[in-house]
CSV table of C-alpha atoms in Angstrom, one decimal:
chain,number,residue,atom,x,y,z
U,1,LEU,CA,-0.1,0.0,0.0
U,2,ALA,CA,2.8,2.5,0.8
U,3,GLU,CA,4.5,1.7,-2.5
U,4,GLN,CA,1.1,2.1,-4.4
U,5,ARG,CA,0.6,5.6,-2.5
U,6,GLU,CA,4.1,6.7,-3.6
U,7,HIS,CA,3.7,5.5,-7.0
U,8,GLU,CA,0.3,7.4,-7.1
U,9,GLY,CA,2.3,10.5,-5.6
U,10,LYS,CA,4.7,10.7,-8.5
U,11,GLU,CA,1.8,10.5,-11.2
U,12,THR,CA,-0.2,12.9,-9.2
U,13,GLN,CA,2.6,15.4,-9.2
U,14,ASN,CA,3.0,15.3,-12.9
U,15,ASN,CA,-0.8,15.6,-13.2
U,16,VAL,CA,-0.9,18.6,-11.0
U,17,SER,CA,1.7,20.3,-12.8
U,18,ALA,CA,0.2,19.6,-16.2
U,19,SER,CA,-3.3,20.4,-14.9
U,20,ALA,CA,-1.9,24.0,-13.4
U,21,SER,CA,-0.2,24.9,-16.6
U,22,ALA,CA,-2.8,23.9,-19.1
U,23,SER,CA,-5.7,24.6,-16.7
U,24,SER,CA,-7.4,21.6,-18.0
U,25,SER,CA,-10.2,19.8,-15.8
U,26,SER,CA,-9.8,16.3,-14.5
U,27,THR,CA,-10.6,14.2,-11.7
U,28,PHE,CA,-7.2,12.8,-10.6
U,29,CYS,CA,-6.0,12.0,-7.0
U,30,TYR,CA,-3.4,14.3,-5.5
U,31,SER,CA,-0.6,13.6,-3.1
U,32,SER,CA,2.4,15.2,-1.4
U,33,SER,CA,5.4,17.3,-2.7
U,34,SER,CA,5.7,21.0,-3.6
U,35,SER,CA,7.6,24.0,-2.8
U,36,SER,CA,7.6,26.2,0.4
U,37,SER,CA,5.3,29.2,0.9
U,38,GLY,CA,6.4,32.7,0.4
U,39,ILE,CA,5.5,33.4,4.2
U,40,THR,CA,7.7,32.5,7.0
U,41,TYR,CA,6.1,32.1,10.5
U,42,SER,CA,9.0,30.6,12.7
U,43,THR,CA,7.9,27.1,11.7
U,44,THR,CA,10.4,25.3,13.7
U,45,LEU,CA,8.7,26.3,17.0
U,46,HIS,CA,5.2,25.6,15.6
U,47,SER,CA,6.3,22.3,14.2
U,48,GLN,CA,7.6,21.2,17.5
U,49,SER,CA,4.4,22.3,19.3
U,50,ALA,CA,2.4,20.4,16.8
U,51,LEU,CA,4.2,17.3,17.1
U,52,SER,CA,3.6,17.1,20.8
U,53,SER,CA,-0.3,17.8,20.4
U,54,PRO,CA,-1.8,14.5,21.5
U,55,LEU,CA,-5.2,15.3,20.3
U,56,ARG,CA,-3.9,16.0,16.8
U,57,TRP,CA,-1.9,12.8,16.6
U,58,SER,CA,-4.9,10.6,17.9
U,59,ARG,CA,-6.7,11.3,14.6
U,60,ARG,CA,-5.6,9.8,11.1
U,61,PHE,CA,-5.8,13.1,9.3
U,62,ASP,CA,-4.7,16.8,10.1
U,63,VAL,CA,-7.2,18.5,7.7
U,64,PHE,CA,-10.4,17.2,6.0
U,65,VAL,CA,-10.8,19.1,2.8
U,66,CYS,CA,-14.4,19.4,1.8
U,67,HIS,CA,-15.1,20.7,-1.6
U,68,SER,CA,-17.8,20.5,-4.3
U,69,SER,CA,-17.8,17.9,-7.3
U,70,VAL,CA,-17.1,20.5,-10.1
U,71,ASP,CA,-13.7,20.4,-11.8
U,72,MET,CA,-12.5,23.8,-10.9
U,73,ASP,CA,-13.2,23.1,-7.2
U,74,ILE,CA,-11.6,19.6,-7.3
U,75,GLU,CA,-8.4,21.0,-8.9
U,76,GLU,CA,-8.4,24.0,-6.0
U,77,ALA,CA,-8.8,21.3,-3.3
U,78,GLY,CA,-5.9,19.3,-5.0
U,79,ARG,CA,-3.6,22.4,-5.0
U,80,LEU,CA,-4.5,23.2,-1.4
U,81,VAL,CA,-3.8,19.7,-0.4
U,82,PHE,CA,-0.4,19.5,-2.5
U,83,PHE,CA,0.5,22.5,-0.7
U,84,LEU,CA,-0.2,21.2,2.9
U,85,GLU,CA,1.2,17.7,2.2
U,86,ALA,CA,4.5,19.3,0.9
U,87,SER,CA,7.7,19.2,2.8
U,88,PRO,CA,8.4,21.0,5.4
U,89,ARG,CA,4.7,21.1,6.2
U,90,SER,CA,3.9,17.4,5.7
U,91,LEU,CA,0.5,17.5,7.0
U,92,ARG,CA,-2.0,14.6,6.7
U,93,CYS,CA,-4.9,15.5,4.6
U,94,PHE,CA,-8.2,13.8,3.6
U,95,LEU,CA,-9.2,14.2,0.0
U,96,GLN,CA,-12.3,12.7,-1.0
U,97,HIS,CA,-11.4,11.0,-4.4
U,98,ARG,CA,-8.1,9.9,-3.2
U,99,ASP,CA,-8.9,8.6,0.5
U,100,ASP,CA,-12.4,7.2,0.3
U,101,CYS,CA,-12.6,3.5,0.3
U,102,PRO,CA,-14.1,2.1,-3.0
U,103,GLY,CA,-17.2,0.4,-2.4
U,104,GLY,CA,-17.9,2.2,0.8
U,105,ALA,CA,-21.2,3.9,1.3
U,106,THR,CA,-20.7,7.8,0.5
U,107,SER,CA,-22.3,8.8,3.8
U,108,THR,CA,-20.2,6.5,6.0
U,109,GLU,CA,-17.0,7.3,4.4
U,110,PHE,CA,-17.7,11.1,4.9
U,111,CYS,CA,-18.7,10.8,8.4
U,112,ASN,CA,-15.6,8.6,9.3
U,113,ALA,CA,-13.4,11.3,7.4
U,114,VAL,CA,-14.9,14.0,9.6
U,115,LYS,CA,-14.5,11.9,12.9
U,116,ASN,CA,-10.9,11.2,12.0
U,117,SER,CA,-9.7,14.7,11.3
U,118,HIS,CA,-8.4,17.3,13.4
U,119,LEU,CA,-9.5,20.1,11.2
U,120,TRP,CA,-12.2,20.8,8.7
U,121,ALA,CA,-11.3,23.0,5.8
U,122,LEU,CA,-14.7,23.8,3.8
U,123,LEU,CA,-13.9,25.3,0.3
U,124,ILE,CA,-16.8,27.5,0.0
U,125,THR,CA,-17.5,28.6,-3.6
U,126,PRO,CA,-20.7,29.2,-5.6
U,127,TYR,CA,-20.7,25.5,-6.5
U,128,PHE,CA,-20.3,24.4,-2.7
U,129,LEU,CA,-23.5,26.2,-2.0
U,130,GLN,CA,-25.4,24.3,-4.6
U,131,ASP,CA,-23.8,20.5,-3.9
U,132,GLU,CA,-25.9,18.5,-1.6
U,133,TRP,CA,-22.8,16.5,-0.2
U,134,CYS,CA,-21.0,19.6,0.6
U,135,GLN,CA,-24.2,20.9,2.7
U,136,TYR,CA,-24.3,17.4,4.3
U,137,MET,CA,-20.4,17.4,5.0
U,138,MET,CA,-20.7,20.8,6.5
U,139,HIS,CA,-23.4,19.7,8.8
U,140,GLN,CA,-21.5,16.7,9.8
U,141,ALA,CA,-18.4,18.8,10.8
U,142,LEU,CA,-20.8,21.4,12.7
U,143,ALA,CA,-22.5,18.5,14.5
U,144,GLU,CA,-18.9,17.1,15.4
U,145,GLY,CA,-17.6,20.3,16.9
U,146,PRO,CA,-19.7,23.4,16.5
U,147,MET,CA,-17.7,25.6,18.8
U,148,SER,CA,-14.4,23.7,18.6
U,149,ASN,CA,-12.5,26.3,16.4
U,150,ARG,CA,-11.9,23.4,14.1
U,151,ILE,CA,-14.1,24.4,11.1
U,152,ILE,CA,-12.2,26.5,8.7
U,153,PRO,CA,-14.1,28.1,5.9
U,154,LEU,CA,-11.9,28.9,2.8
U,155,ALA,CA,-13.9,31.4,0.6
U,156,LEU,CA,-13.3,31.5,-3.0
U,157,ASN,CA,-15.1,33.6,-5.6
U,158,LEU,CA,-17.7,34.4,-3.1
U,159,SER,CA,-18.9,37.5,-1.2
U,160,ARG,CA,-19.5,37.3,2.5
U,161,SER,CA,-23.5,37.8,1.9
U,162,GLN,CA,-23.4,34.6,0.2
U,163,TYR,CA,-21.8,32.4,2.9
U,164,PRO,CA,-24.0,29.7,4.5
U,165,LEU,CA,-26.0,31.2,7.4
U,166,GLU,CA,-24.4,28.4,9.6
U,167,LEU,CA,-20.9,29.7,8.9
U,168,LYS,CA,-21.3,33.4,9.1
U,169,SER,CA,-20.2,33.7,12.8
U,170,ILE,CA,-17.0,31.8,11.9
U,171,TYR,CA,-13.8,33.5,10.8
U,172,SER,CA,-12.8,32.5,7.4
U,173,ILE,CA,-9.9,32.6,5.1
U,174,ASP,CA,-10.5,34.3,1.5
U,175,LEU,CA,-8.6,32.5,-1.1
U,176,SER,CA,-9.7,34.6,-3.9
U,177,HIS,CA,-6.7,37.2,-4.0
U,178,ASN,CA,-3.8,35.2,-2.7
U,179,PRO,CA,-4.2,31.3,-2.4
U,180,VAL,CA,-1.0,30.7,-0.9
U,181,ARG,CA,-1.4,33.1,1.8
U,182,GLY,CA,-4.6,31.4,2.5
U,183,TYR,CA,-3.0,28.0,2.5
U,184,THR,CA,-0.1,29.2,4.8
U,185,LEU,CA,-2.8,30.5,7.2
U,186,LEU,CA,-4.5,27.1,7.2
U,187,ASN,CA,-1.3,25.3,7.9
U,188,ASN,CA,-0.6,27.8,10.8
U,189,THR,CA,-3.9,27.0,12.2
U,190,VAL,CA,-3.5,23.4,12.0
U,191,LEU,CA,-0.4,23.7,14.0
U,192,HIS,CA,-2.0,26.0,16.7
U,193,CYS,CA,-5.2,24.2,17.1
U,194,GLU,CA,-5.4,21.9,20.2
């Protein structure tokens, strides 16, 4: 399984690069590697702190990334996961098309992923608002930890007035103008969240 993941990761790296340069739409799996962010944030201290967080390490994933099934959102989620899983960040991310168990019931897979993730990043786009599974996953995350500071809305091409009512009281990260800055903020949030 580890060799298969490594092989998929190499294929994925090529696919992500090709996809980003050609901006073609496809539904492929994403895996780790990449470059470091433009923002430095005393990562040595934060990484050591995160390594010692028993609550974070008791879960299989650091971040559950929820996104719509529209190609554009799948690609953005892939770029986010690619960034977060790359060294030196090396976070453990759940990405639906890559990490779901084939043959598993969709709702069961989603519920398990939510329960087994330290934070829940919701990629809120106009398509997210129309996707019933996204609404389902958002409500699962809210039910799991409504006031836990573990739900992170990531707004993309969306005005604040379009946010789901359930998320309006939660601070969000805007990816519209500077996605790498937003990815870095999410990474830092994972490292600070108990």
